[in-house]
mmCIF file of C-alpha atoms in Angstrom:
data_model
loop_
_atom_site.group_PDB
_atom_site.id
_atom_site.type_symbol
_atom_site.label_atom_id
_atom_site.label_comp_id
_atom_site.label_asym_id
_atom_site.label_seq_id
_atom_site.Cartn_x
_atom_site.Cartn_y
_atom_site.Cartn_z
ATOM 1 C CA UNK A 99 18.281 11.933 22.648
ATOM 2 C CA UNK A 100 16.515 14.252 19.668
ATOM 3 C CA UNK A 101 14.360 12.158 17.243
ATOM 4 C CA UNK A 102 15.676 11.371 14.194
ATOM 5 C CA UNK A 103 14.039 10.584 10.576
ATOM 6 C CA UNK A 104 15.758 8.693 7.546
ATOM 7 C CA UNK A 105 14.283 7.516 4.262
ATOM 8 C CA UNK A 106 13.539 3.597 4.674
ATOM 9 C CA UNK A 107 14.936 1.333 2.581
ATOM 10 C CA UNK A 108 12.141 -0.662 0.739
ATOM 11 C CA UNK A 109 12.549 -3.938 0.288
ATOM 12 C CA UNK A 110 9.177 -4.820 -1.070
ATOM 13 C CA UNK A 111 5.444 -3.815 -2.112
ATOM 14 C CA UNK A 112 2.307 -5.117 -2.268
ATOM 15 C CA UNK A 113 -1.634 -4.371 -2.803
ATOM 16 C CA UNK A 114 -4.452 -6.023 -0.965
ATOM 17 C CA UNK A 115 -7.868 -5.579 -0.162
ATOM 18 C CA UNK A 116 -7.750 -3.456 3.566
ATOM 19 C CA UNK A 117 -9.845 -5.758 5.203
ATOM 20 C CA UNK A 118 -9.664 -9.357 5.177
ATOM 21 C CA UNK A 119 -11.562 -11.033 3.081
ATOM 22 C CA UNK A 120 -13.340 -8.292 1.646
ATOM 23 C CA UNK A 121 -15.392 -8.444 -1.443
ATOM 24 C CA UNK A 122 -13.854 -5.094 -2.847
ATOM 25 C CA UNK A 123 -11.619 -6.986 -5.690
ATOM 26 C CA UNK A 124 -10.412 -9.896 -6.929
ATOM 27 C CA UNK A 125 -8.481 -12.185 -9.836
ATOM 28 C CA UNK A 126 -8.654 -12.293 -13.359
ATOM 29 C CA UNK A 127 -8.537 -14.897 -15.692
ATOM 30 C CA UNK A 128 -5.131 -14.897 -15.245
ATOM 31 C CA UNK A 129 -4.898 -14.867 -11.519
ATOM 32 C CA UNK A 130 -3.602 -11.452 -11.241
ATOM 33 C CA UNK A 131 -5.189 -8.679 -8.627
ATOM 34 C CA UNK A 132 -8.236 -5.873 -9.320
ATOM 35 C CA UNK A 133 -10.058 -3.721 -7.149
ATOM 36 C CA UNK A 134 -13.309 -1.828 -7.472
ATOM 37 C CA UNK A 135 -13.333 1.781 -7.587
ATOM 38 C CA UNK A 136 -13.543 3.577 -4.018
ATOM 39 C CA UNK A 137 -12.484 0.432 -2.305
ATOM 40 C CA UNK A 138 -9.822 0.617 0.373
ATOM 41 C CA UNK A 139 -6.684 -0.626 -1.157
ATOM 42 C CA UNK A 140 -3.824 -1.650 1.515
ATOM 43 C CA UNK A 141 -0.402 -0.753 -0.184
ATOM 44 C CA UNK A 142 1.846 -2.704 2.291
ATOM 45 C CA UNK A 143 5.591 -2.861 2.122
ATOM 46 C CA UNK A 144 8.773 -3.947 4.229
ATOM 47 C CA UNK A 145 11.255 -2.101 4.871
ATOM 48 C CA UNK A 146 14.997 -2.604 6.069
ATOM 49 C CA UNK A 147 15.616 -1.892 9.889
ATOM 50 C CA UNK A 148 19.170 -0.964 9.680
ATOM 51 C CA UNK A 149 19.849 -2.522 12.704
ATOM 52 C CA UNK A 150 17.767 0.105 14.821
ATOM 53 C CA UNK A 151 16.079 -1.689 17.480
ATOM 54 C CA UNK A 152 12.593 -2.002 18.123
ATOM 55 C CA UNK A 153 13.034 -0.351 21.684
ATOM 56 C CA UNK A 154 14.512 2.629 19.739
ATOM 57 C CA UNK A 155 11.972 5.448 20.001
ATOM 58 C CA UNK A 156 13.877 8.590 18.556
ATOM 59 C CA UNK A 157 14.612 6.896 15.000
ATOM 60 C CA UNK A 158 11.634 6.660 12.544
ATOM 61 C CA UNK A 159 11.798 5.494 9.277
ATOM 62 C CA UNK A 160 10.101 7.546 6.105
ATOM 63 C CA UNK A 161 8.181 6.334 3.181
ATOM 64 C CA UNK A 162 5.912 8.294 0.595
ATOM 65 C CA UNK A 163 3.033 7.007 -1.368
ATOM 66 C CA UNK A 164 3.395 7.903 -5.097
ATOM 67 C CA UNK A 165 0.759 7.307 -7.304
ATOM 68 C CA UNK A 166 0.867 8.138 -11.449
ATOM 69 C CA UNK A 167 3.703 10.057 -10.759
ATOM 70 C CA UNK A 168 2.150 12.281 -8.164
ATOM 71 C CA UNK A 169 2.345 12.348 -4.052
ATOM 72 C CA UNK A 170 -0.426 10.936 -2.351
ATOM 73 C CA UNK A 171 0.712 9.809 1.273
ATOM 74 C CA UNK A 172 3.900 9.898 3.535
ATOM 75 C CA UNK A 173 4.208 7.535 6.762
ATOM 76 C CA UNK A 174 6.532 7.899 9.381
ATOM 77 C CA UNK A 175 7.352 4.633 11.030
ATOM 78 C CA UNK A 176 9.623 3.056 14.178
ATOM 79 C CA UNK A 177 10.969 -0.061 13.756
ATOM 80 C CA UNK A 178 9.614 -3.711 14.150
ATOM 81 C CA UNK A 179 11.644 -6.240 15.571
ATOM 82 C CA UNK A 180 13.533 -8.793 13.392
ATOM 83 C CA UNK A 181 15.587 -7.409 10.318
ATOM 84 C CA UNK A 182 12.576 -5.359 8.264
ATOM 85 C CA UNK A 183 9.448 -3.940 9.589
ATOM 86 C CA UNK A 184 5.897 -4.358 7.232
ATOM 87 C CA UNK A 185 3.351 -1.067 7.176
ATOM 88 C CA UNK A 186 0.784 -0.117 4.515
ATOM 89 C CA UNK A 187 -0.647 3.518 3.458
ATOM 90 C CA UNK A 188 -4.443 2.981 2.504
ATOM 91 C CA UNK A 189 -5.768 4.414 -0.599
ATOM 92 C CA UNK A 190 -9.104 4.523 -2.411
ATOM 93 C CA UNK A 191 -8.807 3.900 -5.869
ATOM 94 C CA UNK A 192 -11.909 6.361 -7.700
ATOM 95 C CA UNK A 193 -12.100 5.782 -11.272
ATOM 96 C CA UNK A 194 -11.175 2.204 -13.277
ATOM 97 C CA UNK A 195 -7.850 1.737 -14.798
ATOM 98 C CA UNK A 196 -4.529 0.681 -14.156
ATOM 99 C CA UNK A 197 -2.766 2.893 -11.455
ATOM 100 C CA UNK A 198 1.686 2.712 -11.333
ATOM 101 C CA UNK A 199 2.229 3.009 -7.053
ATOM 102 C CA UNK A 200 5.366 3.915 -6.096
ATOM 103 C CA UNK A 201 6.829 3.599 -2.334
ATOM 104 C CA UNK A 202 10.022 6.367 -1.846
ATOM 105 C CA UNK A 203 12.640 6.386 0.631
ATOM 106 C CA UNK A 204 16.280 5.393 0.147
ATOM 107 C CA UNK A 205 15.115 4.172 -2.564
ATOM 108 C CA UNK A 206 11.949 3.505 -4.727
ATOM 109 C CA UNK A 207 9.684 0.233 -5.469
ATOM 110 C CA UNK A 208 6.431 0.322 -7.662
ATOM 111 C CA UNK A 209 3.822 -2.219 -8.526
ATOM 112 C CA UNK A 210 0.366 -1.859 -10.693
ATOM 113 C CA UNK A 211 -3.054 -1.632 -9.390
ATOM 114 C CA UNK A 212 -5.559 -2.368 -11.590
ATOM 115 C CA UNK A 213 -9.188 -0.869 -10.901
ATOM 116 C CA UNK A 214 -11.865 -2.481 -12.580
ATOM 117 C CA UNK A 215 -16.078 -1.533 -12.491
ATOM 118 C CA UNK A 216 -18.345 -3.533 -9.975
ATOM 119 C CA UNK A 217 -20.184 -5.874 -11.560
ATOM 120 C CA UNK A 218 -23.703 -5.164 -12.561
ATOM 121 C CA UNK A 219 -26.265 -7.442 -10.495
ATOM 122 C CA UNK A 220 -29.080 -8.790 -12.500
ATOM 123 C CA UNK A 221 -32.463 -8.472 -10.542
ATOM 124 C CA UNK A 222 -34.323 -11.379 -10.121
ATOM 125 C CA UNK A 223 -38.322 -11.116 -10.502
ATOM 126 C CA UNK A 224 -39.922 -12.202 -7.450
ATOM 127 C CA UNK A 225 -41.998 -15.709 -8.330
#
């Protein structure tokens, strides 16, 4: 059997920091999401198996990373088991601001990331 690729169907997106726990980020007064510039960023979404098995090795499943309107990643992926399979691309954010990500395939989700500066560290004088 030849190896097939279709557009996923995206069912969802998300951004986190890429490794647990990291100190690369975190919530506003409002409890919403930032990063710091050059962090690694984990855009994660689901997508739709189609009823392809996971022992199905010829049919993979595509996805592109769109950022501001521009490319910036595309994954190729076989499917999990259960009803919708969950990957990530990860990105590095350089400058502050607020990003729109977009995840293609069948179709198209998007989310913002905002990027905010580190904050600045007083020094302490040593007593």
């Amino acid at each position: 059997m030849s190896t097939t690729y279709r557009p996923a169907t995206i069912n969802a997106v998300e951004a986190r920091a890429t490794v647990s726990g990291s100190k690369d980020g975190g919530l506003d007064e409002s409890g919403n999401p930032y990063y710091f510039p050059n962090a690694s960023v984990s855009i994660g979404y689901w997508f739709d198996n189609e009823g392809v098995p996971s022992s199905n090795w010829d049919t993979f499943f595509t996805a592109e990373l769109w950022i501001n309107g521009k490319p910036a990643g595309k994954k190729q992926e076989l499917a999990g088991s259960g009803p919708q399979t969950y990957t990530f691309f990860a990105h590095k954010f350089p400058e502050p601001g607020a990003y729109k990500v977009e995840i293609r395939g069948k179709n198209s989700k998007t989310l913002d990331v905002t990027i905010k500066n580190r904050p600045v560290e007083e020094k302490r004088a040593a007593q």
